[in-house]
XYZ file of C-alpha atoms in Angstrom:
578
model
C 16.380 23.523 -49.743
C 18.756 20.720 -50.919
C 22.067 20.239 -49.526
C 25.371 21.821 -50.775
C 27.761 19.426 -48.944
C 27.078 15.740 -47.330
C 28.814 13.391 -45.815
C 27.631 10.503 -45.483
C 29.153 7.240 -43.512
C 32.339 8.938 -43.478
C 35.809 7.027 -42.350
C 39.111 8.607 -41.853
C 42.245 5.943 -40.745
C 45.379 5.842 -40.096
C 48.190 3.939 -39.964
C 49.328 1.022 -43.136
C 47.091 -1.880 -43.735
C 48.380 -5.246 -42.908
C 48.312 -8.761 -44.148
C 44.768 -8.774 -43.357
C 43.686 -5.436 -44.643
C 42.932 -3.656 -41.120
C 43.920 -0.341 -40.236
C 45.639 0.884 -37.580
C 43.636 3.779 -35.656
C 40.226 5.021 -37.114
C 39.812 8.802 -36.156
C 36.686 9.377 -37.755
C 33.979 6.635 -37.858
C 30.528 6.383 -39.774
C 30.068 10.726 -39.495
C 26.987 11.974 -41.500
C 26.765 15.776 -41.416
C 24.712 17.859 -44.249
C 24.851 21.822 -44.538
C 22.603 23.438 -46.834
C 23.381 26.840 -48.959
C 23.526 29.877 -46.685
C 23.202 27.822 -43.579
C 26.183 28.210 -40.471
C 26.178 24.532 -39.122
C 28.599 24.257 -36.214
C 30.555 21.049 -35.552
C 31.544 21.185 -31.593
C 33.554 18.709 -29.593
C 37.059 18.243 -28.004
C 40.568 18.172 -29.019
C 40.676 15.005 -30.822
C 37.960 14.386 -31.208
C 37.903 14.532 -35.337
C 37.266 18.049 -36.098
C 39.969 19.575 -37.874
C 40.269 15.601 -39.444
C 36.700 15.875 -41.177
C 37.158 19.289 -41.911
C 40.764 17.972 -44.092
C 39.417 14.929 -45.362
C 36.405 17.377 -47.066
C 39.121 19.581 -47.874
C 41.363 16.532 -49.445
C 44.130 18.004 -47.411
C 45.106 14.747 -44.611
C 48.384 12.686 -44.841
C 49.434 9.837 -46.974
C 48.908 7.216 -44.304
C 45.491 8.431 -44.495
C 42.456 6.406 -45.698
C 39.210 7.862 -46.495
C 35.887 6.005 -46.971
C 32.136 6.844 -47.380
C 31.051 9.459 -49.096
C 31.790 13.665 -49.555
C 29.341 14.744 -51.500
C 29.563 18.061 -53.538
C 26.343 19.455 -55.145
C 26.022 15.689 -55.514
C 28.900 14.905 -57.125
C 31.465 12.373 -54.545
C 35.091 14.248 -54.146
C 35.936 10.890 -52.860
C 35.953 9.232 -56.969
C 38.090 12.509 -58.197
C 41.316 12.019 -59.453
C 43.976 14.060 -57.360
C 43.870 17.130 -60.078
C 40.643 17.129 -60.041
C 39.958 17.441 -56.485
C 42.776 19.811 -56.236
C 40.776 22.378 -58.324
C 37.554 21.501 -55.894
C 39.536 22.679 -53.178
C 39.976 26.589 -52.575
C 37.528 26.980 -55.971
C 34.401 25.260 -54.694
C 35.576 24.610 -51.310
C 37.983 26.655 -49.108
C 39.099 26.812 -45.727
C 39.661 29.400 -42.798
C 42.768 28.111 -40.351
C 42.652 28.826 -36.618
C 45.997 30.846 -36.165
C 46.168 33.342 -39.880
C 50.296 34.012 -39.083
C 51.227 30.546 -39.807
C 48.687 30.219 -42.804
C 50.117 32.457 -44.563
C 53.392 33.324 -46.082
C 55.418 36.087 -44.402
C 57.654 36.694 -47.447
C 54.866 37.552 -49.804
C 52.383 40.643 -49.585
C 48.699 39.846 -48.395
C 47.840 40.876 -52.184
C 50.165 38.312 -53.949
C 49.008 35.683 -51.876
C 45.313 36.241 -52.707
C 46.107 37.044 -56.388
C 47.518 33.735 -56.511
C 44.294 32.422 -55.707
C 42.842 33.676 -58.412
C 45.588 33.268 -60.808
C 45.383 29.658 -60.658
C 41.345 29.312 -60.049
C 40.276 31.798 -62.276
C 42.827 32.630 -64.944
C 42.662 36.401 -64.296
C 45.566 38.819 -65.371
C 47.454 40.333 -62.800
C 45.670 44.059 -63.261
C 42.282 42.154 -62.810
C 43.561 39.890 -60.300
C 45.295 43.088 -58.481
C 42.071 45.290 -58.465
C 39.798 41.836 -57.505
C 42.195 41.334 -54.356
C 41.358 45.485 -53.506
C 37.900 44.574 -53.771
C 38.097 41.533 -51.456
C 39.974 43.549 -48.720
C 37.421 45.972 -48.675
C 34.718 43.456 -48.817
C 36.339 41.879 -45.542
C 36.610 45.722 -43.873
C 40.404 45.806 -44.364
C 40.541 49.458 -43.561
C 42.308 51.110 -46.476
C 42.467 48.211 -49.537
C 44.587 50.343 -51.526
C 47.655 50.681 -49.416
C 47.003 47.605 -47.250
C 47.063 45.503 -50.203
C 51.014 45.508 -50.237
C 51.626 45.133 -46.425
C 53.030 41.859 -45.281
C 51.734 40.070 -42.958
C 53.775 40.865 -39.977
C 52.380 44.002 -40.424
C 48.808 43.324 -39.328
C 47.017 42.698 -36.783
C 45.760 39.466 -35.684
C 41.894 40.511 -36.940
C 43.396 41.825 -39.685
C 45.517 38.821 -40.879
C 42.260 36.890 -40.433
C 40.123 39.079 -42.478
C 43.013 38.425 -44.972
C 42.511 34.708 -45.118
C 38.680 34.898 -45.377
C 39.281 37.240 -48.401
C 41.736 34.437 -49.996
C 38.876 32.194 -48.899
C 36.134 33.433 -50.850
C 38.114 34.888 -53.551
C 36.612 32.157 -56.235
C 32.853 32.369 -54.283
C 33.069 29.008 -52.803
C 30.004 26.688 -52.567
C 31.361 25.390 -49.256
C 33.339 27.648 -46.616
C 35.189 25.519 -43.164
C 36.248 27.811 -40.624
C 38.404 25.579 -38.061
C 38.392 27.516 -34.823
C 38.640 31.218 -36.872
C 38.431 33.349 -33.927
C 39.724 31.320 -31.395
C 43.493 33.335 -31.244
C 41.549 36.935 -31.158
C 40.567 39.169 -28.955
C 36.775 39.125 -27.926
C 35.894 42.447 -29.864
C 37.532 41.167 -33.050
C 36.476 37.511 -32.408
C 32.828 39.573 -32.327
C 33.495 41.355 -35.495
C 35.119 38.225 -37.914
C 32.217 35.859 -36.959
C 29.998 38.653 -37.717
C 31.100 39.127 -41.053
C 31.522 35.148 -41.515
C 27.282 35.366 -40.974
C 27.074 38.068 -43.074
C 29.267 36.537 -46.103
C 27.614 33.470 -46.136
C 23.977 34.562 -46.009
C 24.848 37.177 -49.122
C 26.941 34.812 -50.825
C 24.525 31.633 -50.041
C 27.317 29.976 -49.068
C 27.738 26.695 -46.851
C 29.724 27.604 -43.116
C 30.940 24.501 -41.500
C 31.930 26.580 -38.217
C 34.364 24.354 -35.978
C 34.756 25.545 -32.743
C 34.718 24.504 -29.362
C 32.435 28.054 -28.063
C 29.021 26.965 -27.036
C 28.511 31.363 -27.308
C 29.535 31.617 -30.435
C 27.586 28.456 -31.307
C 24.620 29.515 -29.804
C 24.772 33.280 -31.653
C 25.796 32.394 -34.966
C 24.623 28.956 -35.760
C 21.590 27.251 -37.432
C 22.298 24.098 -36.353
C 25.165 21.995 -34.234
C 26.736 18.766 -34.191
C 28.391 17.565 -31.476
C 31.345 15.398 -32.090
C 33.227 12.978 -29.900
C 35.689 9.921 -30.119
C 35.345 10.603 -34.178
C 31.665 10.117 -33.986
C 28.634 12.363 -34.012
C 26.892 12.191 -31.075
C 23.870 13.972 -31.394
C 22.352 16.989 -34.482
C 19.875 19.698 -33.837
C 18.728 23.054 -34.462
C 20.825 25.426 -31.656
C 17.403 26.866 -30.350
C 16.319 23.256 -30.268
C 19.173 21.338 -28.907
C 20.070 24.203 -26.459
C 16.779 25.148 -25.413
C 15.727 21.568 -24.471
C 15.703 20.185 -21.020
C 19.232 19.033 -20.275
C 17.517 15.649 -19.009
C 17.206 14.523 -22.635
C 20.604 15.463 -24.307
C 22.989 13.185 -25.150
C 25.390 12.944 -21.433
C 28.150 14.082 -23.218
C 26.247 17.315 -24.760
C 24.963 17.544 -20.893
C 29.056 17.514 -19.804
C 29.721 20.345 -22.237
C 27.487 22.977 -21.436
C 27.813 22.157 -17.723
C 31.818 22.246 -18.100
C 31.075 26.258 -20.189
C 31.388 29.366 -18.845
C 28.533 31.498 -20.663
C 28.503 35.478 -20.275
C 24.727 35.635 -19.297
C 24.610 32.653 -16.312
C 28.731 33.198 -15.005
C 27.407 35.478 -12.321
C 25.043 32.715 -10.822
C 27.395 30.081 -10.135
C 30.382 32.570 -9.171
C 33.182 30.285 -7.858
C 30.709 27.224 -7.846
C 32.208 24.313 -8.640
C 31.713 23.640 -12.429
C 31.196 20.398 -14.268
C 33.884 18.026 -14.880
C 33.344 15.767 -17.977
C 35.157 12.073 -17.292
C 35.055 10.053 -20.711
C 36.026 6.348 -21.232
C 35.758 5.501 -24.855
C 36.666 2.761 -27.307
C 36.335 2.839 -31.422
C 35.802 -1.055 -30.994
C 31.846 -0.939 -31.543
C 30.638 0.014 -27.920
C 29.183 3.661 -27.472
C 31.308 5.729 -25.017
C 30.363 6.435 -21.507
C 30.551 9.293 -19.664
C 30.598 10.309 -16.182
C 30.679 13.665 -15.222
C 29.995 15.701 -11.959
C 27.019 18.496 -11.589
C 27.212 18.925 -8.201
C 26.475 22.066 -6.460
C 29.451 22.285 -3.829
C 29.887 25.728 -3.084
C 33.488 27.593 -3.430
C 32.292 31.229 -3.108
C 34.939 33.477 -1.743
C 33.905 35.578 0.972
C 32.456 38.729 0.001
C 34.720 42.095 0.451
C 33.484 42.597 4.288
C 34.334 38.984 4.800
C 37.616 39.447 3.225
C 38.247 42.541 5.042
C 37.833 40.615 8.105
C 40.460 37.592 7.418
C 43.072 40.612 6.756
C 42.356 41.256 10.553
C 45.191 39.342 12.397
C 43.383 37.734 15.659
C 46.743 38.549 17.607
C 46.872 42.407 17.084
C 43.942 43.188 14.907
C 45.964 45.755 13.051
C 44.952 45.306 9.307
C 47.630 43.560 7.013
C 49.064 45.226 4.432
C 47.917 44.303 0.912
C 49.604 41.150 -0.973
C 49.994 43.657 -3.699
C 50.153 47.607 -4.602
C 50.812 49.426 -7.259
C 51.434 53.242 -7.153
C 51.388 55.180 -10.093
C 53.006 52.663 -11.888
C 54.693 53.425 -15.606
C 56.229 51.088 -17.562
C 57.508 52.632 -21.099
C 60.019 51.269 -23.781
C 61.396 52.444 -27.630
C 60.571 50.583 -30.297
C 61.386 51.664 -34.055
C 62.420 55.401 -32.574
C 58.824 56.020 -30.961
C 58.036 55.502 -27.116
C 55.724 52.972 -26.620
C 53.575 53.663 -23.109
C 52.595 50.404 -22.219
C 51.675 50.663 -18.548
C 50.817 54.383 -17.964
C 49.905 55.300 -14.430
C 48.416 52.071 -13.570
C 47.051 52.173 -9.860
C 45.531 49.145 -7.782
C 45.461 46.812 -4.903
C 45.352 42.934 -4.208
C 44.209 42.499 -1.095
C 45.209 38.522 0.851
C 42.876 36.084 -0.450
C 41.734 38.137 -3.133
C 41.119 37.561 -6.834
C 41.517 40.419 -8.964
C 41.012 39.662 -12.645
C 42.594 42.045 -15.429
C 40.986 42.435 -18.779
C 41.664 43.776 -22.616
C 42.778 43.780 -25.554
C 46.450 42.515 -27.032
C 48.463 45.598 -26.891
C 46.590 46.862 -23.893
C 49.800 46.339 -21.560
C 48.433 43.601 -19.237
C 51.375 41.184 -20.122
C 53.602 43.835 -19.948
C 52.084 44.661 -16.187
C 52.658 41.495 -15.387
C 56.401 41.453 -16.170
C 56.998 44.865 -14.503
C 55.391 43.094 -11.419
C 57.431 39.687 -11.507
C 60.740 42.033 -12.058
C 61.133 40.580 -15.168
C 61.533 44.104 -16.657
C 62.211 47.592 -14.734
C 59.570 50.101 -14.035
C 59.932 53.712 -15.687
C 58.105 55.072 -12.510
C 56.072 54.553 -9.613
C 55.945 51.936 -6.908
C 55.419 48.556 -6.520
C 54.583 46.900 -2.908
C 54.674 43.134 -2.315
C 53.711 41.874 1.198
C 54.023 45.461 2.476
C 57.616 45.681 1.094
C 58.588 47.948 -1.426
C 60.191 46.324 -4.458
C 60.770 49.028 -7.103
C 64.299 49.843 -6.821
C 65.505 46.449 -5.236
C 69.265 44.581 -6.582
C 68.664 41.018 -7.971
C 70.435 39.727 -4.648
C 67.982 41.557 -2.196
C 64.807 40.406 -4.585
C 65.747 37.018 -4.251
C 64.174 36.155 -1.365
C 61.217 37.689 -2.046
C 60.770 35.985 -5.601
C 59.444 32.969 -4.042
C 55.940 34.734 -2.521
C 55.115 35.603 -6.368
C 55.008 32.936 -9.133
C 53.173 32.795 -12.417
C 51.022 30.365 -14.688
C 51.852 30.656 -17.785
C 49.171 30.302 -21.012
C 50.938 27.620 -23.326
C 52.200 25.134 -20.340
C 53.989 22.828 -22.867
C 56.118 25.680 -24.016
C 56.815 26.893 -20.599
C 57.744 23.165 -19.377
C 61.128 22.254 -19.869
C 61.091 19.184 -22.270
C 64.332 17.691 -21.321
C 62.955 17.319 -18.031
C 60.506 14.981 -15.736
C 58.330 16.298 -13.617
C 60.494 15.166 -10.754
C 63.568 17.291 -12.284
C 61.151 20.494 -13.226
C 59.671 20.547 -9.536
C 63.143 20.380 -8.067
C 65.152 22.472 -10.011
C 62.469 25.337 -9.139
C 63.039 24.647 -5.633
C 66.637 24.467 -5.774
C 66.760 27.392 -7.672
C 65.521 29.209 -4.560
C 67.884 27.713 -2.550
C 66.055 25.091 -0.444
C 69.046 22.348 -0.585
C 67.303 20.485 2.135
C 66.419 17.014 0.227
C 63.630 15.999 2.233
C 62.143 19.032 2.350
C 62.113 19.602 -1.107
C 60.693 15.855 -1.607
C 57.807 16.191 0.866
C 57.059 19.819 -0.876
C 56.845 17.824 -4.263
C 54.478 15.216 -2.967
C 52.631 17.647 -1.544
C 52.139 19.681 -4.410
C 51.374 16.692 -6.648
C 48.220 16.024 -4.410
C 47.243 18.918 -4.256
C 46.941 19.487 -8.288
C 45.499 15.819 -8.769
C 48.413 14.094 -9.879
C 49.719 10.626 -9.126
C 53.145 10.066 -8.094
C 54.258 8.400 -10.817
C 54.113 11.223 -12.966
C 57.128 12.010 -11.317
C 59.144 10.389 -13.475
C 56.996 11.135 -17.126
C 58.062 13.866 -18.945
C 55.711 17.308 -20.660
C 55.214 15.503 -24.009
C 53.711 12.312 -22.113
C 50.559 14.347 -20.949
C 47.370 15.741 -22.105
C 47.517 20.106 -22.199
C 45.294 19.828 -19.067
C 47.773 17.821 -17.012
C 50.653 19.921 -18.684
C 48.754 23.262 -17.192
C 48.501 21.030 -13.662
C 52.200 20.610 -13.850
C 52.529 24.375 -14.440
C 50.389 25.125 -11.589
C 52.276 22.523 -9.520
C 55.755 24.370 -10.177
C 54.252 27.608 -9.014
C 52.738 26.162 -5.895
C 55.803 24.030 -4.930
C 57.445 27.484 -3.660
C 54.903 28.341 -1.269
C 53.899 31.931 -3.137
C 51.477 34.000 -1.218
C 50.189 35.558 -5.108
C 50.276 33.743 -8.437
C 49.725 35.874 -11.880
C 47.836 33.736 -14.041
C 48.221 35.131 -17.802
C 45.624 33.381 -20.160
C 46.000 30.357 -17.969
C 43.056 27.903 -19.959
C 42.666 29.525 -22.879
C 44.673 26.944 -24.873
C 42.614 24.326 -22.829
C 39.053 22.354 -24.277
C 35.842 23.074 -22.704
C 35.525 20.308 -20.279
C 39.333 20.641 -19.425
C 39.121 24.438 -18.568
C 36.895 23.450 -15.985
C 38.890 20.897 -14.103
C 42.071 23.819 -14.073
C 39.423 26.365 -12.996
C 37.758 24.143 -10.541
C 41.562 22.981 -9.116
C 42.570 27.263 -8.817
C 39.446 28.182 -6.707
C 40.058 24.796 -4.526
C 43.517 25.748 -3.897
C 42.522 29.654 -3.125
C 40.285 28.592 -0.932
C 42.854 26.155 0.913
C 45.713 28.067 0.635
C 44.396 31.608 0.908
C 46.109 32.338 -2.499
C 45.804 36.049 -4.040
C 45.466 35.939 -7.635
C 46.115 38.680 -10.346
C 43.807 37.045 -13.253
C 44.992 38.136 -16.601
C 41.714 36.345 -19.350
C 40.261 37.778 -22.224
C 37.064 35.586 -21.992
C 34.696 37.882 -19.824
C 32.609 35.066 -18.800
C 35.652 33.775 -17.167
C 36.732 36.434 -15.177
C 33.289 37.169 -14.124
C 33.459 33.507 -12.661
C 36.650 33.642 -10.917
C 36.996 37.213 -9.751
C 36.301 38.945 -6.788
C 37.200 42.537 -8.439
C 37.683 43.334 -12.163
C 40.342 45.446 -13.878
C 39.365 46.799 -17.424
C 42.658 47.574 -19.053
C 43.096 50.232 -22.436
C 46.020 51.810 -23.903
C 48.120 50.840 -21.193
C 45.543 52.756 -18.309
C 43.186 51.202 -16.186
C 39.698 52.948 -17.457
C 36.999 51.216 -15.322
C 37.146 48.893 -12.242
C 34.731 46.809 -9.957
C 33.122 43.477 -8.595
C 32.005 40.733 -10.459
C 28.532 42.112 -10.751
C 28.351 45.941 -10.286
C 30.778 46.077 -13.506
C 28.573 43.965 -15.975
C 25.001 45.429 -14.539
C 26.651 49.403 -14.993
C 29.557 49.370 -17.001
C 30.535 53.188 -17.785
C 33.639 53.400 -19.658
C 32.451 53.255 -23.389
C 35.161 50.368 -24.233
C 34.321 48.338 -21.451
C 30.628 48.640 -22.844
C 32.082 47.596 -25.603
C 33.915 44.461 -24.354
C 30.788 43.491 -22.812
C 28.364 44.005 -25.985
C 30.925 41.782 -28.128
C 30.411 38.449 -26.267
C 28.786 35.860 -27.036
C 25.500 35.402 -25.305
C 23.706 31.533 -24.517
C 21.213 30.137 -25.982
């Protein structure tokens, strides 16, 4: 079958040319990639690595200070020698595109049906009754639940799978030859992440339509692609069928292909490496000619917490052997608030222990009430009812003044560190105004707590004095991690903590929070949506729905005999290796 789309020797620079006609950085360099008609070809890598670039310069969406060489080849014909209206037509007719995060794509002052009728207004001349009862169509096509009255809902008004469903509607409104979906599912849950890749296969095999999937998910490549190219430093470093690449001894792949599926977390192998220490991809690189090199570690040093007999035993004091209290209980706990004159239930009887040194990881859906949990327990917001217990204390009912104290033994990790980093700040300045926010004014000891924590999370000392835009998101999550260690906390509530993070990066954070559990004797309260990753990291799983808990247990008894139909549900949506 010939090819739909190829590129062939493709450039993409930036920066102005000088005197001598040189550019100033070249993100994409000499990238060949062909996808035939009803074939999924996934194009994997890193941030920065030139994804989202090649996916724009097909698209003929990049900068000014862009320059774009080789070829883009469409049904033969080079988008490259177009004149601007012409390849403006090209793109959203012939070729259209499928953004990561659908609220920002698309416009919150218009209806979900303008916006796709506007599509076709301007690619295929329809009126706007054809155009009107074409965009019911498409929402039904997608599995919008009810086209005919969802059709003039804004987008604020959807859900997150819904707003996405809306975009691939707009997407294929013309029948594209060519589909890009740049991370699609990446921002969803793992049910509806299940569901829109589903029906990305299913358009594209019906439609015989070209899917260049982007997306840094070896699962999701390995269940929904033909073939993968792996992508790094704006080149491609190796192409294969995904039974073929995957399924080959890991001897022969390219190092840097080796790095990546060491560095993932896949749902069928995360229970036979629990807590093991997981690959860590280190990359020096150049553009100037020479391949890059990688380095990366595969050892097999083990970091298994102790199993719950073990644990049970360390929450024996040696002293008086009277069992310690857990780190944290909830009772019965409700949290409920108003919103547009209904009650909304979002923690509703929610029951459980954490005990010292454990990991308990808490899963579901958005809207399930795990973040809200969370609050309730950091006294953020104020229970409706029930208890809570930190350290043996009771908490519930206690004045800012008396809480105080107490604030310092739990701390959290947020999920976007670079919005949770103050940017006017060094790291010097973020570290100590945590620390003199809980009233240590002693400057020594707050200086030897800040060199402490620095080594501890892998950073040099003269990040000190480098502020949040000067790192990479990794180092930005260290920093976060770093500000909730510097207090000393006995339990940290980690809310999505690496799911804005790449592959290989993921695995450095997770590898650094199971390192400092284990040195520390840290609890942790785990809140993930990836099930791989909690079944990694946790010693005890929570399966959160409608604001109850409906199933709990280990990292193995829940995935081999899961009872509650939604978590058998969770577990049947994720993406399985290859």
């Amino acid at each position: 079958m010939s090819n739909i789309l190829e590129l062939r020797a493709l450039n993409v620079d930036y920066g102005r040319r000088d005197a001598r006609n040189h550019v100033g950085h070249r993100v994409v360099s000499d990238f060949d990639l062909a996808v035939a008609p009803g074939e999924t070809v996934a194009l994997v890598g890193e941030s920065g690595c030139g994804k989202s670039t090649t996916a724009l310069a097909i698209m003929g969406l990049l900068a000014n200070n862009a320059t774009v060489s080789g070829k883009i080849l469409l049904d033969g014909k080079d988008l490259l020698s177009l004149s601007p209206a012409a390849r403006r037509d090209v793109s959203g007719r012939d070729v259209s595109m499928i953004f990561q995060e659908p609220m920002t794509s698309l416009n919150p002052v218009m209806t979900v049906g303008d916006q796709i009728a506007e599509v076709l207004h301007r690619h295929r001349r329809l009126s706007s009754r054809a155009a009107r009862a074409h965009t019911i169509s498409l929402l039904g096509r997608v599995k919008i639940p009810n086209p005919e009255q969802r059709v003039d809902d804004f987008p604020h008004r959807l859900s997150g799978g819904q707003r996405q469903r809306v975009m691939i509607a707009m997407a294929i409104a013309c029948q594209p030859k060519v589909l890009i979906a740049d991370e699609p599912t990446t921002a969803l849950d793992v049910t509806i992440q299940a569901e829109i890749l589903a029906l990305l296969a299913e358009l594209a095999r019906n439609m015989q339509m070209a899917l260049l999937l982007i997306t840094h998910d070896l699962g999701v490549v390995a269940q929904y692609a033909d073939r993968v190219a792996v992508m790094y430093g704006g080149r491609k470093l190796e192409e294969g069928r995904v039974d073929t690449l995957f399924g080959k001894d890991t001897e022969a792949m390219h190092p840097y292909t080796r790095g990546l599926r060491g560095a993932s977390l896949t749902f069928d192998h995360a229970v036979h490496y629990r807590q093991e220490r997981l690959a860590e991809i280190r990359v020096e690189s150049t553009l100037s000619g020479k391949a890059p090199t990688f380095r990366f570690t595969l050892h097999k040093r083990d970091l298994r917490t102790p199993d719950n007999s073990a644990a049970m035993a360390r929450a024996v004091s040696p002293s008086d052997k009277k069992v310690r209290a857990p780190m944290l209980r909830l009772t019965d706990l409700h949290t409920h608030y108003g919103q547009r004159g209904q009650l909304v239930k979002a923690v509703n009887g929610v029951s459980f222990d954490i005990a010292p040194g454990e990991t308990v990881g808490l899963v579901g859906e958005s809207g399930c009430g795990k973040s809200t949990l969370s609050r309730t327990v950091m006294k953020l917001i104020a229970p409706t009812a029930g208890d809570i217990e930190l350290d043996g204390q009771r908490i519930t009912h206690l004045g800012e003044r008396a809480m105080r104290p107490l604030r310092r033994k739990v701390q959290m990790i947020f999920q976007d560190p670079f919005a949770s980093l103050n940017p006017r700040h060094d790291v010097q300045g973020i570290l100590d105004a945590a620390l003199k926010a809980h009233h240590i004014r002693d400057r020594d000891e707050r200086h030897a707590r800040i060199v402490d924590v620095m080594r501890r999370v892998d950073l040099p000392l003269d990040a000190l004095r480098r502020y949040p835009y000067e790192f990479s998101g990794g180092q930005r999550q260290r920093i976060g991690i770093a500000r909730a260690l510097v207090l000393q906390p006995a339990l940290v509530i980690c809310d999505e903590p690496v799911s804005a993070l790449d592959v290989s990066v993921r695995a450095q954070v997770l590898n650094l929070l199971v390192e400092l559990k284990q040195e520390l004797g840290l609890s942790y309260l785990f809140i993930y949506h990836d099930l791989a990753v909690v079944r990694y990291i946790a010693d005890r799983v929570l399966v959160m729905h409608g604001g109850q808990i409906v199933e709990e247990g280990d990292h193995q008894s829940l995935w081999d005999n899961p009872r509650h139909p939604y978590t058998q549900s969770l577990i049947a949506a994720v993406p399985r290796a290859a």
